mmCIF file with all atom_site columns, C-alpha atoms in Angstrom:
data_model
loop_
_atom_site.group_PDB
_atom_site.id
_atom_site.type_symbol
_atom_site.label_atom_id
_atom_site.label_alt_id
_atom_site.label_comp_id
_atom_site.label_asym_id
_atom_site.label_entity_id
_atom_site.label_seq_id
_atom_site.pdbx_PDB_ins_code
_atom_site.Cartn_x
_atom_site.Cartn_y
_atom_site.Cartn_z
_atom_site.occupancy
_atom_site.B_iso_or_equiv
_atom_site.pdbx_formal_charge
_atom_site.auth_seq_id
_atom_site.auth_comp_id
_atom_site.auth_asym_id
_atom_site.auth_atom_id
_atom_site.pdbx_PDB_model_num
ATOM 1   C CA . UNK A 1 1   ? -36.182 -51.903 18.439 1.00 0.00 ? 1   UNK A CA 1
ATOM 2   C CA . UNK A 1 2   ? -36.263 -48.054 18.023 1.00 0.00 ? 2   UNK A CA 1
ATOM 3   C CA . UNK A 1 3   ? -32.804 -47.022 19.275 1.00 0.00 ? 3   UNK A CA 1
ATOM 4   C CA . UNK A 1 4   ? -30.247 -47.704 21.650 1.00 0.00 ? 4   UNK A CA 1
ATOM 5   C CA . UNK A 1 5   ? -29.618 -44.982 24.432 1.00 0.00 ? 5   UNK A CA 1
ATOM 6   C CA . UNK A 1 6   ? -28.122 -46.849 27.441 1.00 0.00 ? 6   UNK A CA 1
ATOM 7   C CA . UNK A 1 7   ? -24.788 -48.296 28.229 1.00 0.00 ? 7   UNK A CA 1
ATOM 8   C CA . UNK A 1 8   ? -24.327 -52.026 27.938 1.00 0.00 ? 8   UNK A CA 1
ATOM 9   C CA . UNK A 1 9   ? -22.833 -52.918 31.339 1.00 0.00 ? 9   UNK A CA 1
ATOM 10  C CA . UNK A 1 10  ? -23.144 -56.546 31.221 1.00 0.00 ? 10  UNK A CA 1
ATOM 11  C CA . UNK A 1 11  ? -21.612 -56.774 27.734 1.00 0.00 ? 11  UNK A CA 1
ATOM 12  C CA . UNK A 1 12  ? -24.701 -58.605 26.451 1.00 0.00 ? 12  UNK A CA 1
ATOM 13  C CA . UNK A 1 13  ? -25.110 -59.024 22.652 1.00 0.00 ? 13  UNK A CA 1
ATOM 14  C CA . UNK A 1 14  ? -27.670 -56.434 21.885 1.00 0.00 ? 14  UNK A CA 1
ATOM 15  C CA . UNK A 1 15  ? -28.754 -58.227 18.481 1.00 0.00 ? 15  UNK A CA 1
ATOM 16  C CA . UNK A 1 16  ? -29.043 -61.479 20.477 1.00 0.00 ? 16  UNK A CA 1
ATOM 17  C CA . UNK A 1 17  ? -31.218 -59.625 23.060 1.00 0.00 ? 17  UNK A CA 1
ATOM 18  C CA . UNK A 1 18  ? -33.287 -58.209 20.031 1.00 0.00 ? 18  UNK A CA 1
ATOM 19  C CA . UNK A 1 19  ? -33.765 -61.658 18.462 1.00 0.00 ? 19  UNK A CA 1
ATOM 20  C CA . UNK A 1 20  ? -34.782 -63.169 21.769 1.00 0.00 ? 20  UNK A CA 1
ATOM 21  C CA . UNK A 1 21  ? -37.490 -60.481 22.140 1.00 0.00 ? 21  UNK A CA 1
ATOM 22  C CA . UNK A 1 22  ? -38.665 -61.065 18.557 1.00 0.00 ? 22  UNK A CA 1
ATOM 23  C CA . UNK A 1 23  ? -38.542 -64.993 19.081 1.00 0.00 ? 23  UNK A CA 1
ATOM 24  C CA . UNK A 1 24  ? -36.578 -65.463 15.999 1.00 0.00 ? 24  UNK A CA 1
ATOM 25  C CA . UNK A 1 25  ? -33.122 -64.348 14.552 1.00 0.00 ? 25  UNK A CA 1
ATOM 26  C CA . UNK A 1 26  ? -32.782 -60.529 13.742 1.00 0.00 ? 26  UNK A CA 1
ATOM 27  C CA . UNK A 1 27  ? -31.518 -60.187 10.005 1.00 0.00 ? 27  UNK A CA 1
ATOM 28  C CA . UNK A 1 28  ? -28.358 -58.022 10.127 1.00 0.00 ? 28  UNK A CA 1
ATOM 29  C CA . UNK A 1 29  ? -26.200 -56.357 7.588  1.00 0.00 ? 29  UNK A CA 1
ATOM 30  C CA . UNK A 1 30  ? -22.715 -54.745 7.963  1.00 0.00 ? 30  UNK A CA 1
ATOM 31  C CA . UNK A 1 31  ? -22.836 -50.978 8.515  1.00 0.00 ? 31  UNK A CA 1
ATOM 32  C CA . UNK A 1 32  ? -21.423 -48.616 5.816  1.00 0.00 ? 32  UNK A CA 1
ATOM 33  C CA . UNK A 1 33  ? -18.388 -47.114 7.593  1.00 0.00 ? 33  UNK A CA 1
ATOM 34  C CA . UNK A 1 34  ? -17.303 -49.731 10.030 1.00 0.00 ? 34  UNK A CA 1
ATOM 35  C CA . UNK A 1 35  ? -17.488 -53.349 10.992 1.00 0.00 ? 35  UNK A CA 1
ATOM 36  C CA . UNK A 1 36  ? -20.692 -53.011 13.267 1.00 0.00 ? 36  UNK A CA 1
ATOM 37  C CA . UNK A 1 37  ? -23.721 -55.113 12.449 1.00 0.00 ? 37  UNK A CA 1
ATOM 38  C CA . UNK A 1 38  ? -27.110 -53.186 12.258 1.00 0.00 ? 38  UNK A CA 1
ATOM 39  C CA . UNK A 1 39  ? -30.597 -54.455 11.786 1.00 0.00 ? 39  UNK A CA 1
ATOM 40  C CA . UNK A 1 40  ? -31.317 -55.056 8.118  1.00 0.00 ? 40  UNK A CA 1
ATOM 41  C CA . UNK A 1 41  ? -34.726 -53.413 8.300  1.00 0.00 ? 41  UNK A CA 1
ATOM 42  C CA . UNK A 1 42  ? -33.772 -50.391 10.156 1.00 0.00 ? 42  UNK A CA 1
ATOM 43  C CA . UNK A 1 43  ? -35.694 -47.226 9.259  1.00 0.00 ? 43  UNK A CA 1
ATOM 44  C CA . UNK A 1 44  ? -32.537 -45.103 9.675  1.00 0.00 ? 44  UNK A CA 1
ATOM 45  C CA . UNK A 1 45  ? -28.907 -45.802 10.851 1.00 0.00 ? 45  UNK A CA 1
ATOM 46  C CA . UNK A 1 46  ? -26.851 -42.883 11.886 1.00 0.00 ? 46  UNK A CA 1
ATOM 47  C CA . UNK A 1 47  ? -23.083 -43.815 12.068 1.00 0.00 ? 47  UNK A CA 1
ATOM 48  C CA . UNK A 1 48  ? -20.469 -41.730 13.565 1.00 0.00 ? 48  UNK A CA 1
ATOM 49  C CA . UNK A 1 49  ? -17.574 -41.251 15.962 1.00 0.00 ? 49  UNK A CA 1
ATOM 50  C CA . UNK A 1 50  ? -17.642 -39.606 19.342 1.00 0.00 ? 50  UNK A CA 1
ATOM 51  C CA . UNK A 1 51  ? -14.244 -37.870 19.615 1.00 0.00 ? 51  UNK A CA 1
ATOM 52  C CA . UNK A 1 52  ? -13.055 -38.409 23.303 1.00 0.00 ? 52  UNK A CA 1
ATOM 53  C CA . UNK A 1 53  ? -9.875  -36.360 22.738 1.00 0.00 ? 53  UNK A CA 1
ATOM 54  C CA . UNK A 1 54  ? -11.534 -33.000 21.811 1.00 0.00 ? 54  UNK A CA 1
ATOM 55  C CA . UNK A 1 55  ? -13.136 -30.539 24.145 1.00 0.00 ? 55  UNK A CA 1
ATOM 56  C CA . UNK A 1 56  ? -16.587 -31.045 25.493 1.00 0.00 ? 56  UNK A CA 1
ATOM 57  C CA . UNK A 1 57  ? -18.781 -28.284 24.120 1.00 0.00 ? 57  UNK A CA 1
ATOM 58  C CA . UNK A 1 58  ? -21.688 -26.285 26.030 1.00 0.00 ? 58  UNK A CA 1
ATOM 59  C CA . UNK A 1 59  ? -25.204 -26.675 25.119 1.00 0.00 ? 59  UNK A CA 1
ATOM 60  C CA . UNK A 1 60  ? -26.290 -24.545 21.993 1.00 0.00 ? 60  UNK A CA 1
ATOM 61  C CA . UNK A 1 61  ? -29.405 -22.326 21.983 1.00 0.00 ? 61  UNK A CA 1
ATOM 62  C CA . UNK A 1 62  ? -32.691 -24.232 21.973 1.00 0.00 ? 62  UNK A CA 1
ATOM 63  C CA . UNK A 1 63  ? -30.923 -27.479 23.268 1.00 0.00 ? 63  UNK A CA 1
ATOM 64  C CA . UNK A 1 64  ? -33.896 -27.830 25.778 1.00 0.00 ? 64  UNK A CA 1
ATOM 65  C CA . UNK A 1 65  ? -36.932 -26.671 23.785 1.00 0.00 ? 65  UNK A CA 1
ATOM 66  C CA . UNK A 1 66  ? -39.145 -25.772 26.809 1.00 0.00 ? 66  UNK A CA 1
ATOM 67  C CA . UNK A 1 67  ? -36.327 -23.592 28.341 1.00 0.00 ? 67  UNK A CA 1
ATOM 68  C CA . UNK A 1 68  ? -37.227 -24.161 32.056 1.00 0.00 ? 68  UNK A CA 1
ATOM 69  C CA . UNK A 1 69  ? -37.400 -27.776 32.759 1.00 0.00 ? 69  UNK A CA 1
ATOM 70  C CA . UNK A 1 70  ? -33.718 -28.336 33.376 1.00 0.00 ? 70  UNK A CA 1
ATOM 71  C CA . UNK A 1 71  ? -30.391 -26.262 33.811 1.00 0.00 ? 71  UNK A CA 1
ATOM 72  C CA . UNK A 1 72  ? -28.286 -25.328 30.737 1.00 0.00 ? 72  UNK A CA 1
ATOM 73  C CA . UNK A 1 73  ? -25.704 -28.040 30.271 1.00 0.00 ? 73  UNK A CA 1
ATOM 74  C CA . UNK A 1 74  ? -22.109 -26.586 30.248 1.00 0.00 ? 74  UNK A CA 1
ATOM 75  C CA . UNK A 1 75  ? -20.581 -29.900 29.036 1.00 0.00 ? 75  UNK A CA 1
ATOM 76  C CA . UNK A 1 76  ? -21.937 -32.042 26.066 1.00 0.00 ? 76  UNK A CA 1
ATOM 77  C CA . UNK A 1 77  ? -20.228 -34.728 24.016 1.00 0.00 ? 77  UNK A CA 1
ATOM 78  C CA . UNK A 1 78  ? -20.690 -34.513 20.275 1.00 0.00 ? 78  UNK A CA 1
ATOM 79  C CA . UNK A 1 79  ? -20.502 -36.803 17.372 1.00 0.00 ? 79  UNK A CA 1
ATOM 80  C CA . UNK A 1 80  ? -18.933 -36.658 13.836 1.00 0.00 ? 80  UNK A CA 1
ATOM 81  C CA . UNK A 1 81  ? -21.650 -38.209 11.676 1.00 0.00 ? 81  UNK A CA 1
ATOM 82  C CA . UNK A 1 82  ? -19.959 -40.483 8.960  1.00 0.00 ? 82  UNK A CA 1
ATOM 83  C CA . UNK A 1 83  ? -22.959 -41.937 7.137  1.00 0.00 ? 83  UNK A CA 1
ATOM 84  C CA . UNK A 1 84  ? -26.774 -41.619 7.307  1.00 0.00 ? 84  UNK A CA 1
ATOM 85  C CA . UNK A 1 85  ? -28.538 -44.492 5.733  1.00 0.00 ? 85  UNK A CA 1
ATOM 86  C CA . UNK A 1 86  ? -32.214 -44.963 5.584  1.00 0.00 ? 86  UNK A CA 1
ATOM 87  C CA . UNK A 1 87  ? -35.079 -46.564 3.828  1.00 0.00 ? 87  UNK A CA 1
ATOM 88  C CA . UNK A 1 88  ? -36.783 -44.861 0.778  1.00 0.00 ? 88  UNK A CA 1
ATOM 89  C CA . UNK A 1 89  ? -39.601 -43.507 2.862  1.00 0.00 ? 89  UNK A CA 1
ATOM 90  C CA . UNK A 1 90  ? -38.547 -44.007 6.586  1.00 0.00 ? 90  UNK A CA 1
ATOM 91  C CA . UNK A 1 91  ? -41.100 -43.691 9.481  1.00 0.00 ? 91  UNK A CA 1
ATOM 92  C CA . UNK A 1 92  ? -39.583 -41.149 11.736 1.00 0.00 ? 92  UNK A CA 1
ATOM 93  C CA . UNK A 1 93  ? -41.068 -41.134 15.268 1.00 0.00 ? 93  UNK A CA 1
ATOM 94  C CA . UNK A 1 94  ? -40.459 -38.044 17.328 1.00 0.00 ? 94  UNK A CA 1
ATOM 95  C CA . UNK A 1 95  ? -40.672 -37.960 21.163 1.00 0.00 ? 95  UNK A CA 1
ATOM 96  C CA . UNK A 1 96  ? -39.825 -35.061 23.440 1.00 0.00 ? 96  UNK A CA 1
ATOM 97  C CA . UNK A 1 97  ? -37.919 -36.740 26.038 1.00 0.00 ? 97  UNK A CA 1
ATOM 98  C CA . UNK A 1 98  ? -37.007 -35.441 29.458 1.00 0.00 ? 98  UNK A CA 1
ATOM 99  C CA . UNK A 1 99  ? -40.640 -33.858 29.787 1.00 0.00 ? 99  UNK A CA 1
ATOM 100 C CA . UNK A 1 100 ? -43.181 -35.069 32.303 1.00 0.00 ? 100 UNK A CA 1
ATOM 101 C CA . UNK A 1 101 ? -45.952 -36.419 30.018 1.00 0.00 ? 101 UNK A CA 1
ATOM 102 C CA . UNK A 1 102 ? -48.865 -34.488 31.368 1.00 0.00 ? 102 UNK A CA 1
ATOM 103 C CA . UNK A 1 103 ? -47.076 -31.179 31.788 1.00 0.00 ? 103 UNK A CA 1
ATOM 104 C CA . UNK A 1 104 ? -47.114 -29.909 28.288 1.00 0.00 ? 104 UNK A CA 1
ATOM 105 C CA . UNK A 1 105 ? -50.014 -31.921 26.857 1.00 0.00 ? 105 UNK A CA 1
ATOM 106 C CA . UNK A 1 106 ? -52.844 -32.002 29.476 1.00 0.00 ? 106 UNK A CA 1
ATOM 107 C CA . UNK A 1 107 ? -54.035 -28.568 28.893 1.00 0.00 ? 107 UNK A CA 1
ATOM 108 C CA . UNK A 1 108 ? -53.734 -28.904 25.197 1.00 0.00 ? 108 UNK A CA 1
ATOM 109 C CA . UNK A 1 109 ? -55.984 -32.023 25.306 1.00 0.00 ? 109 UNK A CA 1
ATOM 110 C CA . UNK A 1 110 ? -58.671 -30.064 27.137 1.00 0.00 ? 110 UNK A CA 1
ATOM 111 C CA . UNK A 1 111 ? -58.542 -27.293 24.658 1.00 0.00 ? 111 UNK A CA 1
ATOM 112 C CA . UNK A 1 112 ? -58.805 -29.920 21.950 1.00 0.00 ? 112 UNK A CA 1
ATOM 113 C CA . UNK A 1 113 ? -61.698 -31.708 23.790 1.00 0.00 ? 113 UNK A CA 1
ATOM 114 C CA . UNK A 1 114 ? -63.665 -28.262 24.075 1.00 0.00 ? 114 UNK A CA 1
ATOM 115 C CA . UNK A 1 115 ? -63.126 -27.527 20.562 1.00 0.00 ? 115 UNK A CA 1
ATOM 116 C CA . UNK A 1 116 ? -64.087 -30.880 19.244 1.00 0.00 ? 116 UNK A CA 1
ATOM 117 C CA . UNK A 1 117 ? -67.194 -30.893 21.304 1.00 0.00 ? 117 UNK A CA 1
ATOM 118 C CA . UNK A 1 118 ? -68.445 -27.793 19.391 1.00 0.00 ? 118 UNK A CA 1
ATOM 119 C CA . UNK A 1 119 ? -68.380 -29.997 16.223 1.00 0.00 ? 119 UNK A CA 1
ATOM 120 C CA . UNK A 1 120 ? -69.136 -33.270 17.812 1.00 0.00 ? 120 UNK A CA 1
ATOM 121 C CA . UNK A 1 121 ? -71.253 -33.054 21.064 1.00 0.00 ? 121 UNK A CA 1
ATOM 122 C CA . UNK A 1 122 ? -71.180 -36.761 21.760 1.00 0.00 ? 122 UNK A CA 1
ATOM 123 C CA . UNK A 1 123 ? -67.329 -36.852 22.419 1.00 0.00 ? 123 UNK A CA 1
ATOM 124 C CA . UNK A 1 124 ? -66.865 -38.062 25.944 1.00 0.00 ? 124 UNK A CA 1
ATOM 125 C CA . UNK A 1 125 ? -62.999 -37.753 26.029 1.00 0.00 ? 125 UNK A CA 1
ATOM 126 C CA . UNK A 1 126 ? -59.904 -37.862 23.966 1.00 0.00 ? 126 UNK A CA 1
ATOM 127 C CA . UNK A 1 127 ? -56.142 -38.722 24.529 1.00 0.00 ? 127 UNK A CA 1
ATOM 128 C CA . UNK A 1 128 ? -53.042 -37.877 22.417 1.00 0.00 ? 128 UNK A CA 1
ATOM 129 C CA . UNK A 1 129 ? -50.314 -40.094 23.642 1.00 0.00 ? 129 UNK A CA 1
ATOM 130 C CA . UNK A 1 130 ? -47.008 -38.346 23.419 1.00 0.00 ? 130 UNK A CA 1
ATOM 131 C CA . UNK A 1 131 ? -45.374 -41.733 22.250 1.00 0.00 ? 131 UNK A CA 1
ATOM 132 C CA . UNK A 1 132 ? -47.289 -41.619 18.971 1.00 0.00 ? 132 UNK A CA 1
ATOM 133 C CA . UNK A 1 133 ? -47.181 -38.173 17.279 1.00 0.00 ? 133 UNK A CA 1
ATOM 134 C CA . UNK A 1 134 ? -50.282 -37.285 15.382 1.00 0.00 ? 134 UNK A CA 1
ATOM 135 C CA . UNK A 1 135 ? -52.337 -40.110 16.980 1.00 0.00 ? 135 UNK A CA 1
ATOM 136 C CA . UNK A 1 136 ? -55.437 -39.318 18.830 1.00 0.00 ? 136 UNK A CA 1
ATOM 137 C CA . UNK A 1 137 ? -57.909 -41.540 20.591 1.00 0.00 ? 137 UNK A CA 1
ATOM 138 C CA . UNK A 1 138 ? -61.406 -40.320 20.838 1.00 0.00 ? 138 UNK A CA 1
ATOM 139 C CA . UNK A 1 139 ? -64.318 -41.779 22.987 1.00 0.00 ? 139 UNK A CA 1
ATOM 140 C CA . UNK A 1 140 ? -67.899 -41.084 21.591 1.00 0.00 ? 140 UNK A CA 1
ATOM 141 C CA . UNK A 1 141 ? -71.128 -41.644 23.506 1.00 0.00 ? 141 UNK A CA 1
ATOM 142 C CA . UNK A 1 142 ? -72.949 -43.812 21.257 1.00 0.00 ? 142 UNK A CA 1
ATOM 143 C CA . UNK A 1 143 ? -76.699 -43.198 21.725 1.00 0.00 ? 143 UNK A CA 1
ATOM 144 C CA . UNK A 1 144 ? -77.801 -43.591 18.152 1.00 0.00 ? 144 UNK A CA 1
ATOM 145 C CA . UNK A 1 145 ? -75.736 -45.845 15.769 1.00 0.00 ? 145 UNK A CA 1
ATOM 146 C CA . UNK A 1 146 ? -76.472 -43.815 12.655 1.00 0.00 ? 146 UNK A CA 1
ATOM 147 C CA . UNK A 1 147 ? -75.656 -40.383 14.340 1.00 0.00 ? 147 UNK A CA 1
ATOM 148 C CA . UNK A 1 148 ? -72.296 -41.996 15.781 1.00 0.00 ? 148 UNK A CA 1
ATOM 149 C CA . UNK A 1 149 ? -71.299 -43.055 12.350 1.00 0.00 ? 149 UNK A CA 1
ATOM 150 C CA . UNK A 1 150 ? -71.623 -39.601 10.924 1.00 0.00 ? 150 UNK A CA 1
ATOM 151 C CA . UNK A 1 151 ? -69.916 -38.148 14.008 1.00 0.00 ? 151 UNK A CA 1
ATOM 152 C CA . UNK A 1 152 ? -67.030 -40.525 13.267 1.00 0.00 ? 152 UNK A CA 1
ATOM 153 C CA . UNK A 1 153 ? -66.663 -38.969 9.735  1.00 0.00 ? 153 UNK A CA 1
ATOM 154 C CA . UNK A 1 154 ? -66.859 -35.515 11.374 1.00 0.00 ? 154 UNK A CA 1
ATOM 155 C CA . UNK A 1 155 ? -63.792 -36.482 13.488 1.00 0.00 ? 155 UNK A CA 1
ATOM 156 C CA . UNK A 1 156 ? -61.741 -37.957 10.845 1.00 0.00 ? 156 UNK A CA 1
ATOM 157 C CA . UNK A 1 157 ? -62.179 -34.836 8.851  1.00 0.00 ? 157 UNK A CA 1
ATOM 158 C CA . UNK A 1 158 ? -60.798 -32.560 11.610 1.00 0.00 ? 158 UNK A CA 1
ATOM 159 C CA . UNK A 1 159 ? -57.267 -31.676 10.676 1.00 0.00 ? 159 UNK A CA 1
ATOM 160 C CA . UNK A 1 160 ? -56.478 -29.152 13.350 1.00 0.00 ? 160 UNK A CA 1
ATOM 161 C CA . UNK A 1 161 ? -58.165 -28.421 16.646 1.00 0.00 ? 161 UNK A CA 1
ATOM 162 C CA . UNK A 1 162 ? -57.688 -24.599 17.004 1.00 0.00 ? 162 UNK A CA 1
ATOM 163 C CA . UNK A 1 163 ? -59.748 -22.827 19.676 1.00 0.00 ? 163 UNK A CA 1
ATOM 164 C CA . UNK A 1 164 ? -61.367 -19.726 18.559 1.00 0.00 ? 164 UNK A CA 1
#
């Protein structure tokens, strides 16, 4: 489980649902600042309180990073963070939510493909899934096994795909 971002309308026990998905009980521990149970192997747990008796605040600058996909929100709830607990080296996955997948990335993939083909002509296509930041799938036309191996090495050595 990555996070919870929906209301639990049927009052189902979320940890029981998570255990059912895994097929075995989910190991849990007590959270730091309240009596909630959290998965023991969580990468990060952010605990806090949403004050319902305080004013609802307007969106701050850069709330929507693209600036033109949605309207400015006049009312937003906020949270007082009481604890942040994480593993020694947590894996943090970032996903830009609320953006149609191909809108910001399709043109960038084509620029990357064009740039990559300058180094490795046998590249057929590439795809960078928004769900996995930093991951890139590359399809290579394999006409000569030895050449394809050397091209694979070239692909793994590419750190950035800047068009020039």
